[in-house]
Structures are given as C-alpha cells and as structure tokens.
XYZ file of C-alpha atoms in Angstrom:
660
model
C 2.825 9.297 -13.177
C 2.861 12.729 -14.666
C 1.020 15.545 -12.957
C 0.064 17.224 -16.214
C -1.919 15.176 -18.712
C -2.079 17.854 -21.402
C -0.423 21.165 -22.235
C -2.278 23.260 -19.630
C -1.448 23.368 -15.942
C -3.830 21.758 -13.438
C -5.877 23.984 -11.166
C -6.294 21.178 -8.626
C -3.835 18.481 -7.607
C -5.079 15.492 -5.601
C -2.392 13.639 -3.649
C -2.172 10.180 -2.109
C 0.632 10.250 0.463
C 2.190 7.043 1.792
C 1.623 4.604 3.246
C -1.494 3.180 1.638
C -2.337 0.107 -0.397
C -0.767 -0.416 -3.813
C -3.079 -3.126 -5.199
C -5.206 -0.549 -7.010
C -5.668 3.254 -7.251
C -7.260 4.983 -4.242
C -10.992 5.020 -4.917
C -11.634 8.229 -2.962
C -9.306 10.268 -5.189
C -10.751 8.631 -8.303
C -14.243 9.800 -7.285
C -13.053 13.333 -6.416
C -11.124 13.658 -9.676
C -14.195 12.572 -11.646
C -16.415 15.131 -9.884
C -13.918 17.968 -10.471
C -13.483 17.012 -14.123
C -17.235 16.906 -14.678
C -17.404 20.439 -13.231
C -14.900 21.635 -15.840
C -12.018 22.063 -13.374
C -8.674 20.933 -14.757
C -7.478 18.322 -12.273
C -4.494 16.014 -11.910
C -3.709 13.173 -9.530
C -0.361 12.205 -8.036
C 0.039 8.901 -6.209
C 3.188 9.634 -4.198
C 2.461 6.480 -2.220
C 2.932 4.250 -5.266
C 6.064 6.084 -6.415
C 7.661 5.779 -2.953
C 6.738 2.089 -2.806
C 8.365 1.421 -6.169
C 11.580 3.220 -5.179
C 11.971 1.735 -1.688
C 14.012 -1.467 -1.230
C 12.156 -4.646 -0.353
C 13.096 -4.469 3.338
C 11.510 -1.029 3.719
C 8.443 -2.130 1.752
C 7.954 -4.953 4.245
C 8.348 -2.563 7.179
C 5.929 0.131 5.981
C 3.521 -1.545 3.569
C 3.561 -5.027 5.134
C 0.212 -6.700 4.513
C -1.455 -3.300 4.409
C -1.104 -2.990 8.203
C 1.615 -0.286 8.246
C 2.496 -1.041 11.885
C 6.225 -1.812 11.887
C 7.450 1.781 11.766
C 6.249 4.506 14.124
C 3.663 6.617 12.278
C 5.401 9.917 13.005
C 8.645 8.506 11.566
C 7.244 7.427 8.194
C 8.367 10.578 6.386
C 11.914 10.215 7.770
C 12.159 6.635 6.508
C 10.636 7.521 3.141
C 12.852 10.579 2.632
C 15.840 8.329 3.241
C 14.786 5.445 1.022
C 12.679 7.115 -1.679
C 14.147 10.613 -2.068
C 13.695 10.727 -5.846
C 9.943 10.092 -5.596
C 9.461 12.865 -3.038
C 11.845 15.387 -4.624
C 10.412 14.791 -8.103
C 6.909 15.347 -6.756
C 7.870 18.640 -5.095
C 9.623 19.850 -8.263
C 6.535 19.103 -10.355
C 4.299 20.907 -7.888
C 6.624 23.922 -8.005
C 6.654 23.909 -11.813
C 2.878 23.634 -12.316
C 1.702 25.639 -9.262
C -1.851 24.280 -8.744
C -4.187 26.597 -6.854
C -5.637 23.812 -4.703
C -3.780 20.762 -3.359
C -5.899 18.058 -1.738
C -4.704 15.224 0.521
C -6.756 12.207 1.560
C -5.602 11.244 5.046
C -5.970 8.326 7.423
C -4.410 7.277 10.695
C -1.266 6.036 8.937
C -0.443 8.729 6.374
C -1.384 11.901 8.257
C 2.220 12.611 9.230
C 3.605 12.091 5.726
C 0.789 14.230 4.296
C 1.735 16.993 6.732
C 5.381 16.585 5.764
C 4.593 17.014 2.055
C 2.188 19.886 2.790
C 4.934 21.769 4.661
C 7.241 21.422 1.657
C 4.481 22.660 -0.658
C 3.654 25.564 1.646
C 7.296 26.708 1.490
C 7.246 27.017 -2.320
C 3.560 27.854 -2.938
C 2.400 29.962 0.011
C -0.667 31.247 -1.875
C -2.032 27.827 -2.839
C -4.745 26.315 -0.666
C -4.110 22.954 1.004
C -7.203 20.860 1.725
C -7.558 17.623 3.726
C -10.236 14.959 3.534
C -10.623 11.332 4.536
C -11.330 9.330 7.693
C -8.611 11.000 9.784
C -10.451 14.321 9.458
C -13.417 12.765 11.280
C -11.071 11.277 13.902
C -9.416 14.640 14.582
C -12.849 16.267 14.728
C -13.965 13.704 17.325
C -10.812 14.396 19.370
C -11.271 18.166 18.936
C -7.872 18.347 17.271
C -8.986 19.528 13.824
C -6.749 22.602 13.780
C -3.574 24.030 12.248
C -1.471 22.520 15.035
C -2.285 19.031 13.771
C -2.714 19.694 10.036
C -0.519 21.945 7.870
C -3.199 23.383 5.637
C -6.144 25.684 5.117
C -9.319 23.590 5.030
C -10.658 20.185 6.077
C -13.547 18.425 4.358
C -15.806 16.369 6.629
C -17.701 13.419 5.140
C -18.335 12.780 1.443
C -16.165 15.043 -0.644
C -17.444 15.090 -4.238
C -19.857 18.037 -3.979
C -17.818 19.768 -1.275
C -14.493 19.835 -3.132
C -16.149 21.193 -6.281
C -17.901 24.022 -4.429
C -14.798 24.884 -2.373
C -12.518 24.850 -5.437
C -14.803 27.117 -7.458
C -14.770 29.651 -4.623
C -11.000 29.478 -4.255
C -10.458 29.928 -7.998
C -12.861 32.880 -8.082
C -11.190 34.505 -5.093
C -14.575 35.075 -3.457
C -15.123 33.177 -0.198
C -18.593 34.549 0.528
C -19.719 32.514 3.495
C -19.090 28.971 4.680
C -19.004 25.967 2.363
C -21.112 23.118 3.785
C -18.857 20.275 4.909
C -15.740 22.490 5.216
C -13.896 23.515 8.384
C -11.271 26.250 8.174
C -8.088 25.203 9.959
C -7.102 27.660 12.658
C -4.798 27.563 15.672
C -7.684 26.261 17.752
C -10.544 24.199 16.358
C -13.374 26.563 15.468
C -16.788 25.190 14.471
C -18.622 28.517 14.686
C -18.965 28.718 10.892
C -19.204 24.992 10.226
C -22.275 23.828 8.338
C -22.799 20.088 7.991
C -23.290 18.863 4.414
C -26.147 16.480 3.802
C -24.930 13.159 2.337
C -25.588 12.667 -1.367
C -28.976 10.984 -1.623
C -28.891 9.896 -5.269
C -25.593 8.084 -5.711
C -26.325 7.644 -9.431
C -25.544 11.353 -9.910
C -21.882 10.799 -9.004
C -19.710 10.203 -12.100
C -17.818 6.931 -12.416
C -14.358 6.957 -10.769
C -11.655 8.504 -12.995
C -9.153 5.638 -12.918
C -7.760 6.894 -16.243
C -6.129 9.819 -14.384
C -3.708 7.522 -12.534
C -1.543 6.597 -15.503
C -1.001 2.948 -16.489
C -3.089 0.815 -14.140
C -0.608 -2.017 -14.620
C 1.613 -0.121 -12.168
C -0.821 -1.187 -9.441
C -1.900 -4.629 -10.402
C -0.715 -7.186 -7.933
C -4.006 -8.917 -8.619
C -6.461 -10.732 -6.381
C -6.013 -14.272 -5.103
C -6.553 -15.579 -8.644
C -3.832 -13.322 -10.051
C -6.311 -11.137 -11.932
C -6.046 -7.325 -11.904
C -8.649 -5.877 -9.556
C -10.330 -2.493 -9.108
C -12.341 -1.229 -6.107
C -16.101 -0.801 -6.430
C -18.842 0.791 -4.334
C -22.449 -0.380 -4.607
C -23.558 1.438 -1.458
C -22.460 3.988 1.138
C -23.105 3.933 4.863
C -24.196 0.957 6.939
C -27.465 -0.464 8.256
C -25.749 -1.511 11.504
C -24.582 0.771 14.330
C -21.908 -1.266 16.072
C -20.615 0.239 19.298
C -16.927 -0.280 18.390
C -17.204 1.143 14.837
C -16.991 4.713 13.568
C -17.464 4.001 9.857
C -21.259 4.203 9.925
C -20.988 7.681 11.453
C -18.452 8.916 8.916
C -20.339 7.543 5.927
C -23.811 8.694 6.880
C -27.158 7.037 6.326
C -27.205 3.845 4.252
C -27.811 4.423 0.525
C -27.391 2.266 -2.562
C -26.930 2.971 -6.239
C -29.522 1.712 -8.658
C -28.674 -1.762 -9.973
C -28.636 -0.326 -13.513
C -26.043 2.328 -12.614
C -23.800 -0.195 -10.858
C -24.108 -2.618 -13.771
C -23.202 0.113 -16.272
C -20.047 1.003 -14.330
C -18.876 -2.616 -14.240
C -19.377 -2.893 -18.015
C -17.629 0.470 -18.512
C -14.603 -0.620 -16.463
C -14.387 -3.920 -18.292
C -14.454 -2.187 -21.688
C -12.138 0.745 -20.869
C -9.568 -0.956 -18.647
C -9.961 -4.641 -19.446
C -10.611 -5.409 -15.773
C -13.036 -8.169 -14.786
C -12.255 -8.515 -11.078
C -13.806 -6.174 -8.495
C -13.477 -5.693 -4.768
C -16.738 -4.347 -3.344
C -15.555 -2.174 -0.459
C -19.063 -1.511 0.841
C -19.541 -1.686 4.605
C -22.615 -3.836 3.968
C -23.102 -5.190 0.462
C -26.320 -6.878 1.589
C -27.881 -3.810 3.198
C -30.530 -3.731 0.437
C -31.072 -7.375 -0.630
C -33.608 -6.626 -3.387
C -31.338 -4.200 -5.223
C -28.374 -6.525 -4.788
C -30.320 -9.380 -6.345
C -31.397 -7.152 -9.265
C -27.724 -6.333 -9.946
C -26.872 -10.034 -9.881
C -29.668 -10.817 -12.336
C -28.391 -8.139 -14.734
C -24.882 -9.595 -14.605
C -26.219 -13.118 -15.151
C -28.463 -12.081 -18.054
C -25.805 -10.159 -19.997
C -22.996 -12.683 -20.296
C -21.916 -11.070 -23.572
C -20.639 -7.991 -21.732
C -20.188 -9.337 -18.215
C -18.986 -12.891 -18.810
C -15.996 -13.679 -16.644
C -16.665 -10.904 -14.111
C -15.545 -11.845 -10.601
C -16.052 -9.965 -7.348
C -15.803 -10.322 -3.596
C -17.305 -8.174 -0.888
C -17.904 -7.355 2.755
C -21.269 -8.175 4.265
C -23.058 -8.112 7.591
C -24.125 -11.318 9.303
C -27.848 -11.191 8.738
C -30.924 -13.027 7.614
C -30.830 -10.553 4.692
C -28.840 -13.179 2.789
C -31.438 -15.813 1.856
C -30.339 -18.904 -0.033
C -31.684 -17.719 -3.405
C -29.708 -14.452 -3.144
C -26.531 -16.350 -2.265
C -26.958 -18.590 -5.324
C -27.545 -15.491 -7.465
C -24.344 -13.939 -6.102
C -22.423 -17.083 -6.996
C -23.909 -17.206 -10.514
C -23.124 -13.495 -11.057
C -19.431 -14.029 -10.285
C -19.118 -13.510 -6.524
C -16.376 -15.725 -5.098
C -15.918 -14.619 -1.490
C -17.865 -12.877 1.269
C -16.120 -11.292 4.257
C -18.383 -11.220 7.306
C -17.970 -8.877 10.272
C -18.704 -11.758 12.647
C -16.631 -10.634 15.707
C -18.097 -12.923 18.434
C -20.541 -15.754 19.074
C -21.521 -14.702 22.577
C -25.089 -13.438 22.688
C -24.254 -11.137 25.613
C -21.303 -9.571 23.795
C -23.321 -9.255 20.579
C -25.977 -7.346 22.529
C -23.382 -5.013 24.049
C -21.853 -4.490 20.603
C -25.320 -3.479 19.360
C -25.299 -6.267 16.771
C -28.660 -7.228 15.296
C -28.037 -10.950 14.876
C -27.821 -14.011 17.102
C -25.357 -16.934 17.058
C -28.075 -19.008 15.392
C -28.420 -16.480 12.553
C -24.623 -16.443 12.226
C -24.591 -20.242 11.907
C -27.330 -20.183 9.247
C -25.596 -17.392 7.342
C -22.197 -19.122 7.249
C -23.673 -22.501 6.347
C -25.886 -21.080 3.579
C -22.972 -19.129 2.056
C -20.755 -22.201 2.108
C -23.512 -24.351 0.608
C -23.932 -21.828 -2.240
C -20.264 -22.364 -3.143
C -18.953 -19.092 -1.725
C -15.746 -18.774 0.259
C -16.653 -17.378 3.677
C -14.217 -15.331 5.755
C -14.785 -13.700 9.129
C -13.302 -11.139 11.524
C -12.994 -11.658 15.280
C -12.664 -9.216 18.207
C -11.522 -10.123 21.727
C -11.716 -8.068 24.890
C -14.844 -6.065 24.117
C -15.866 -4.189 27.299
C -17.344 -6.658 29.754
C -16.311 -9.824 27.882
C -15.621 -12.695 30.268
C -13.521 -15.822 29.748
C -16.737 -17.846 29.545
C -18.047 -15.618 26.761
C -14.812 -16.095 24.844
C -15.287 -19.849 25.313
C -18.685 -19.504 23.612
C -16.990 -18.015 20.552
C -14.351 -20.764 20.479
C -17.022 -23.458 20.741
C -18.978 -21.841 17.891
C -15.836 -21.862 15.724
C -15.334 -25.574 16.446
C -18.900 -26.398 15.452
C -18.827 -24.275 12.275
C -15.225 -24.755 11.127
C -16.276 -26.505 7.912
C -18.113 -23.354 6.788
C -15.243 -20.933 7.512
C -12.472 -20.646 4.918
C -10.333 -18.156 6.824
C -10.240 -15.643 9.657
C -9.160 -12.393 8.047
C -8.371 -10.575 11.275
C -8.131 -11.283 14.982
C -8.143 -7.962 16.833
C -8.164 -6.866 20.441
C -10.824 -4.260 21.075
C -9.583 -0.676 20.633
C -11.275 2.558 21.703
C -11.406 4.521 18.464
C -12.343 8.221 18.651
C -15.949 8.740 17.587
C -17.132 5.251 18.578
C -19.777 4.693 21.253
C -17.419 2.772 23.540
C -14.954 5.676 23.372
C -17.404 8.572 23.591
C -19.725 6.976 26.182
C -17.344 4.940 28.366
C -19.630 4.902 31.406
C -22.363 3.137 29.408
C -19.977 0.235 28.721
C -18.236 0.204 32.092
C -14.996 1.468 30.547
C -12.400 3.225 32.700
C -10.350 5.266 30.205
C -6.578 5.158 30.626
C -5.130 5.662 27.171
C -4.435 2.388 25.391
C -4.440 0.449 28.669
C -8.103 1.104 29.501
C -9.947 -1.297 31.753
C -13.563 -2.377 32.218
C -15.816 -3.760 34.930
C -14.876 -7.331 33.996
C -11.213 -6.576 34.725
C -10.068 -6.514 31.098
C -6.927 -4.448 30.581
C -4.573 -4.411 27.595
C -2.620 -7.441 28.838
C -5.854 -9.388 29.413
C -7.200 -8.511 25.981
C -3.963 -9.663 24.375
C -3.990 -12.875 26.413
C -7.522 -13.570 25.158
C -6.408 -12.975 21.586
C -3.542 -15.445 22.057
C -5.960 -18.000 23.505
C -8.254 -17.493 20.526
C -5.330 -17.893 18.112
C -4.288 -21.129 19.801
C -7.848 -22.430 19.515
C -8.024 -21.519 15.824
C -4.697 -23.256 15.310
C -6.010 -26.390 16.997
C -9.296 -26.264 15.039
C -7.409 -25.802 11.776
C -8.738 -22.414 10.639
C -6.150 -20.154 9.023
C -5.642 -16.592 10.276
C -4.483 -13.893 7.876
C -3.624 -10.986 10.195
C -3.521 -10.259 13.901
C -3.897 -6.868 15.553
C -2.943 -6.802 19.236
C -3.540 -3.089 19.494
C -0.832 -0.567 20.311
C 2.549 -2.285 20.589
C 5.832 -0.446 20.854
C 7.627 -0.259 17.508
C 10.878 -0.607 19.513
C 10.477 -3.788 21.599
C 12.842 -3.825 24.571
C 12.618 -7.452 25.743
C 12.718 -10.789 23.957
C 9.046 -11.595 24.866
C 8.068 -8.189 23.503
C 9.919 -8.956 20.287
C 8.082 -12.273 19.975
C 4.745 -10.549 20.600
C 5.780 -8.022 17.971
C 6.375 -10.776 15.417
C 3.106 -12.479 16.264
C 0.903 -9.414 16.200
C 2.074 -6.839 13.675
C 0.701 -8.187 10.440
C 3.757 -10.352 9.697
C 2.726 -13.125 7.315
C 3.290 -16.268 9.380
C 1.627 -19.602 8.880
C 0.196 -21.618 11.748
C 3.353 -23.698 12.146
C 5.580 -20.621 12.412
C 3.220 -18.939 14.887
C 3.180 -22.108 16.998
C 6.985 -22.224 17.077
C 7.208 -18.590 18.175
C 4.548 -19.056 20.856
C 6.272 -22.220 22.138
C 9.637 -20.453 22.235
C 8.112 -17.508 24.084
C 6.496 -19.837 26.617
C 9.761 -21.749 27.049
C 11.611 -18.481 27.597
C 9.101 -17.263 30.160
C 9.211 -20.639 31.947
C 13.018 -20.467 32.094
C 12.891 -16.945 33.522
C 10.374 -18.045 36.169
C 12.503 -21.092 36.965
C 15.601 -18.905 37.291
C 13.838 -16.477 39.592
C 12.459 -19.291 41.753
C 15.935 -20.815 42.124
C 17.519 -17.465 42.975
C 14.752 -16.618 45.448
C 15.152 -20.025 47.053
C 18.907 -19.615 47.387
C 18.533 -16.159 48.898
C 15.971 -17.370 51.425
C 18.172 -20.340 52.328
C 21.190 -18.123 52.796
C 19.186 -15.666 54.866
C 18.068 -18.512 57.087
C 21.693 -19.550 57.454
C 22.652 -15.947 58.181
C 25.017 -15.879 55.208
C 25.737 -12.649 53.326
C 23.418 -12.496 50.311
C 25.252 -9.710 48.545
C 26.738 -11.992 45.903
C 23.370 -13.537 45.176
C 21.759 -10.121 44.929
C 24.411 -9.494 42.309
C 23.210 -12.628 40.524
C 19.691 -11.198 40.537
C 21.085 -7.933 39.186
C 22.868 -9.929 36.501
C 19.478 -11.348 35.539
C 18.094 -7.851 35.216
C 21.106 -6.907 33.127
C 20.131 -9.658 30.704
C 17.115 -7.578 29.771
C 19.359 -4.569 29.164
C 21.574 -6.766 26.999
C 18.509 -7.847 25.080
C 17.684 -4.217 24.457
C 21.219 -3.561 23.205
C 21.060 -6.618 20.960
C 17.713 -5.470 19.598
C 19.155 -2.032 18.897
C 22.136 -3.661 17.216
C 19.818 -5.755 15.040
C 17.827 -2.667 14.096
C 21.029 -0.751 13.382
C 22.286 -3.631 11.242
C 18.967 -3.665 9.428
C 19.202 0.067 8.741
C 22.841 -0.333 7.709
C 21.862 -3.175 5.408
C 19.148 -1.032 3.857
C 21.651 1.814 3.455
C 24.183 -0.537 1.839
C 21.453 -1.844 -0.428
C 20.661 1.700 -1.521
C 24.357 2.553 -1.957
C 24.889 -0.651 -3.930
C 21.942 0.268 -6.091
C 23.470 3.698 -6.764
C 26.861 2.129 -7.540
C 25.136 -0.408 -9.742
C 23.406 2.386 -11.670
C 26.738 4.231 -12.016
C 28.428 1.061 -13.262
C 25.603 0.533 -15.722
C 26.101 4.072 -17.033
C 29.881 3.602 -17.225
C 29.417 0.269 -18.974
C 27.081 1.895 -21.462
C 29.709 4.605 -22.113
C 32.451 2.002 -22.585
C 30.247 -0.017 -24.903
C 29.509 3.108 -26.946
C 33.231 3.951 -27.130
C 34.034 0.390 -28.165
C 31.405 0.583 -30.860
C 32.913 3.823 -32.206
C 36.409 2.344 -32.106
C 35.239 -0.750 -33.928
C 33.599 1.409 -36.557
C 36.818 3.427 -36.910
C 38.838 0.210 -37.030
C 36.570 -1.107 -39.764
C 37.057 2.120 -41.743
C 40.815 1.858 -41.192
C 40.789 -1.714 -42.472
C 38.862 -0.640 -45.566
C 41.311 2.213 -46.180
C 44.239 -0.149 -45.716
C 42.776 -2.580 -48.237
C 42.214 0.289 -50.674
C 45.818 1.450 -50.282
C 47.092 -2.075 -50.879
C 44.923 -2.298 -53.982
C 46.258 1.025 -55.264
C 49.815 -0.075 -54.507
C 49.215 -3.219 -56.556
C 47.809 -1.096 -59.380
C 50.825 1.244 -59.186
C 53.180 -1.723 -59.173
C 51.412 -3.104 -62.207
C 51.590 0.272 -63.939
C 55.301 0.502 -63.077
C 55.913 -2.911 -64.607
C 53.974 -1.890 -67.709
C 56.064 1.297 -67.922
C 59.279 -0.698 -67.679
C 58.111 -3.054 -70.402
C 57.038 -0.151 -72.595
C 60.400 1.499 -72.010
C 62.238 -1.652 -73.057
C 60.060 -2.006 -76.098
C 60.662 1.652 -76.931
C 64.434 1.187 -76.596
C 64.335 -1.868 -78.792
C 62.266 -0.045 -81.348
C 64.570 2.923 -81.187
C 67.577 0.707 -81.704
C 65.886 -1.047 -84.608
C 64.978 2.244 -86.204
C 68.517 3.583 -85.664
C 70.018 0.515 -87.346
C 67.646 0.899 -90.224
C 68.373 4.601 -90.421
C 72.115 3.998 -90.392
C 71.739 1.341 -93.056
C 69.670 3.693 -95.161
C 72.310 6.452 -94.781
C 75.030 4.121 -95.714
C 73.057 3.047 -98.778
C 72.407 6.637 -99.732
C 76.070 7.519 -99.365
C 77.002 4.545 -101.517
C 74.641 5.614 -104.243
C 76.032 9.145 -104.118
C 79.514 7.870 -104.632
C 78.429 6.107 -107.782
C-alpha cells in the first residue's frame, strides 16, 4: 500500500505495526483516518502488519499470526523475527516515511505489537527527529494502569487515552500550527517518569452518529485482506455501540471504552448500505462488547434491514452479546431474518457463586433460556469459558461441566477456554484483597488455593469434559507459558494451549501421551527409590544408583538440548526457505534475461534467413542475366559473322562490276 494517495505529502501517517489480524483493515485506524480527513488534514495509512505478513514465510506466519493469538514468539522478540523474515516490508516503510516526512506519526498499540511499534518508532525518530510520534489503543490504558506510561516504555511524544477521533484531530491541529497552548483533553505527554499533572480526561463521544464512517478506502485494495468469514465471503468490521452495560470483575474493556452508547439505527443502516455499495461487501463482524445492550435500537436496525431487501439483501453478520434476558425470542427471530448467523456469548461459568463474584448480572437459568432461544431461532451459538476465577472450587467447576452437558445441543462451539488472568486495570487486579487474591506475578493464588498450576489443571479437566460431551473448542489460553519449553511435558502443554489449531482427536492423543510420559517418569522414580531403599537396608553402596537418578535428571537436560536443536532446525529451515526464495527470484530474473536474449537471437536469425534468401534470389537473377548475356553475345557474333559474309560478298560483287 502506498503512503501517498495523491501528489501532496501527508501531514499525518497512521501505522498498524505487527502482529495484528489480517482478515480485514484495523477499524480503529479507519475511524481515525476518517476523522482527520473530515477535518481537512491530509492523512495516509500504512498497514506494516499486512505487508510483513505477506512477506514472511508460512512457518513464521504460523508462529506470529497463528489463529490471531500471537503467543508462539516472545513479544519482545517480534521485531527481531520480523526484521529477519520481512526486511523489505520494514525497510520500504522506513524509506517512504523518510521521503514524505509526515509531521505526525500515530501508532495503535496493544499487548502484542507494542514492542514492534517501539522498534519502528525508534527508526523513525532517527530520521525525523522533529516529527511527533503519538500512541493510542488498549495498551495505552494498560500502561496507564501500571503507571508505566512514560518515555522509558514508549518511544514517542504523546499518548492518547480512550476514544481517539476528536483527540487526534485537536492534537494534530496544534502540532501543525506549532502552538501547544495548554493540555489537549485525552492526551498525556510522554516523559521520563509518568506525569499526569497536566492530564485532562476527555469525555467520551455522546452522539456516535457524528463520527464519519470508517475510511476503508485509505487501505488500498481490500482484497489484500480478505480471507473471508466461515462462508468464504469477504468481511469488514462494524460497530453498532461502544462501551458495555456489564462491569465484569475480570474485564478492563468497559473501563477503556466508557459508558455504553449506541448509534441510531438509521445511521448504522446507512453505513451498511454504504459499505455494500462502495466495497461490494455484504458480510460484517459486529465487534461490539454487547450488541444487545440496547434491545429496542437493535430491533429497529433489524427491521430496517428486513424492510429494504433491495439494498440490503444478502447481508450477513455475526456479533458478540452478553448473556441476558435482553434477547427475547422476537428479537432473536428478527436478528435471524436480518441476516445474523452467529452470536458469541461471554458465558464464562455456570456457577451462581462464581457469577456473583464476577459481577455478572445473569443466572444459570437465564443462560439456559438465552442459549436455547438463540438456537431455536436458527442462530449458531458460541460461548467463552473461564476457569480458576478467584475463589472457584472444584465443585463450582463441576456445576459448569454439568450445565454444558445439559445444554450441549444449544452450543455450536466454545470459542475460547481461558484460565483467569489478572489484567492491569481490572477489579481483580486492582482490588486483590476484595477477591482474596494474593498477588505473585503470574502465579498468584487465592483463598481457595488456586495457583497457576491449579488453574491450568482445571482448564484441562474442562477440556476433557468438553471432549467427552462432544463440543468443539476453537482456542485455548492457559495464561503465561514460556515460549521456550524446557521439558517434554512443557512442550506438550505448549502445543495444547497456545492457539495451535488441533481437533479433539489430536488434543486427546497429546494429552494421553503426556499422561503416559508422566506415568512412566513416576514409575521410574518409584523403582529407583525402591532400589535405593532396599540397598540402604542391605547396607550396600548406593552411589551407582544415585548416578542412575542423576542420569534421569540428565534426561531433562537432553530434552532441553533436543528442543533447542528442533528450534534451531526450524530457524535454519526458515532461513533456507528465505535463501531459496532469493535464489528462486534470481533464477527467475536470469531466466527472463536468457529468454529475452533468445528472442533477440531468434529475431536476428530470422532476419539473417531473410537476407540469405534474398541473396540467393539475387544470385539466381544474376545467373539468369549472365546466361542471357551469353546468349546475346552468341547471337551478336552470329549476326556479325552473317553481316561480314554479306559485306564480303557485296565487296566481291562490287569489285567484279568494276572490272567489267
């Protein structure tokens, strides 16, 4: 994608650094670009993420972009991997930035791409020291919650907190004018230590209809993104609302997005028609936190889509929703008739006690009614599950498993099984004493005795139950797991839990193998311990058997070495793949040169053949002319002889007459 869309240079460049999804353009940048353009500020967008994805070999794509989880490679090593495997995408981007010198460069950052954004920002800072670098996105809120929103964690000048449309326009206008007269609401200046003395919170946008439609046209050909939805159709993201009506204790999204607000049904309808006409897209992913937060407005939108089949016929969409009695049967049927195919519910648990601690507003009975009604309306229903929430007991997990058994026919898929994580800004992280949490990094514990190992064990038990029940699981998140597993069981956990696409049969095989391995290790240790005790009782030197135990420990070291060797082979394979690609490109160029030379030679040969034929024709003509000359010469000689004879005869006659 080109940075410059016309002859002038952009004043603002918005950047999506990797890794991020590649199914469709990032909606946040599309909204920001639209707001800047409406304000008359020449803006361009560069999706470095997509360009890196397209350049990287398949193995690296699977490691970094696998299933959108981005968990195979250590986050702080992303830029190293990408510089190695997609150097053209990064270098080309930096060259374009240098050439066009935008005054403001904006990055949208999250937990996964913060390090690569910093890496690109450092490169930009080296060539454009006067340009202002601005950050926005969910990671800004996370760093703010951790009190790490400073220049030591972000290479830039400003950070935008919360919604960015109005903020980025106001900040950019001040930067371009050169007059920074006072703080800009929603902006924090990045200094060596976080300083909120001049920070003024920006009020969320109340009337969402005032925000211009996302500028997807600024991302180049949208076909570069389309991997399509489950039906194979191209899909674009869509927002009907912002914020959430729930305040779940484990979630930070409702705090970042502010109070719940919806667009008018008319405005949402007009955008869907606009997208269908301009881009030819009929499939939408509603990325709302709670599509059903305002049931009346949602039903009005559905009725508009149903009534105007001329412009909206064939529209399909799927969305996220809260488990609630705000989804009555008539609304579900309207959703189905309007083109909704799937609803993703943030279900999480079926234990009433855990739901209460999570600050959920529904009961297991409401969850049952909601799932059954959605299924009856013809909608595919998917859910998320969380294990190990502070205070969760084994009995409470059993309640969830029993609920899943009783409602399996209404559940199409479990999108995610996750162990509970303390995310900065959430209630369970910021108020640990309220939830009985004893903070200790990732291995925090609670009053029920849950630690990281226990939470993972519960997740495995839940997965086994889902496998037995027959409900498919799309992804699993076991929380922080080393990206460099040292032991075979760790490697198996790594395969099971890091977003690798495995079906139930494959997961079962891995779990069985892991259990078999652990049983063998236990059996080995029991035998060795028994031998040592027997020998001690017999007063026999146990040194040799201690060496056997040491040999067992060395097996783990060997496993580590083998793992390193596998990783090294993988990297070497990727390197060879890249080198082969370069050689292949060189051979293609050489082949093209040879083919061009052959073509020229053939053309010259054809000309030579024509010239040869022409020479032969001329030679034949000359030969014919020579023959004609010879014949004429003979005729001339004969004529001359005839004339001479006649002349001599005439002379003789004249002489004879003179004698008389």
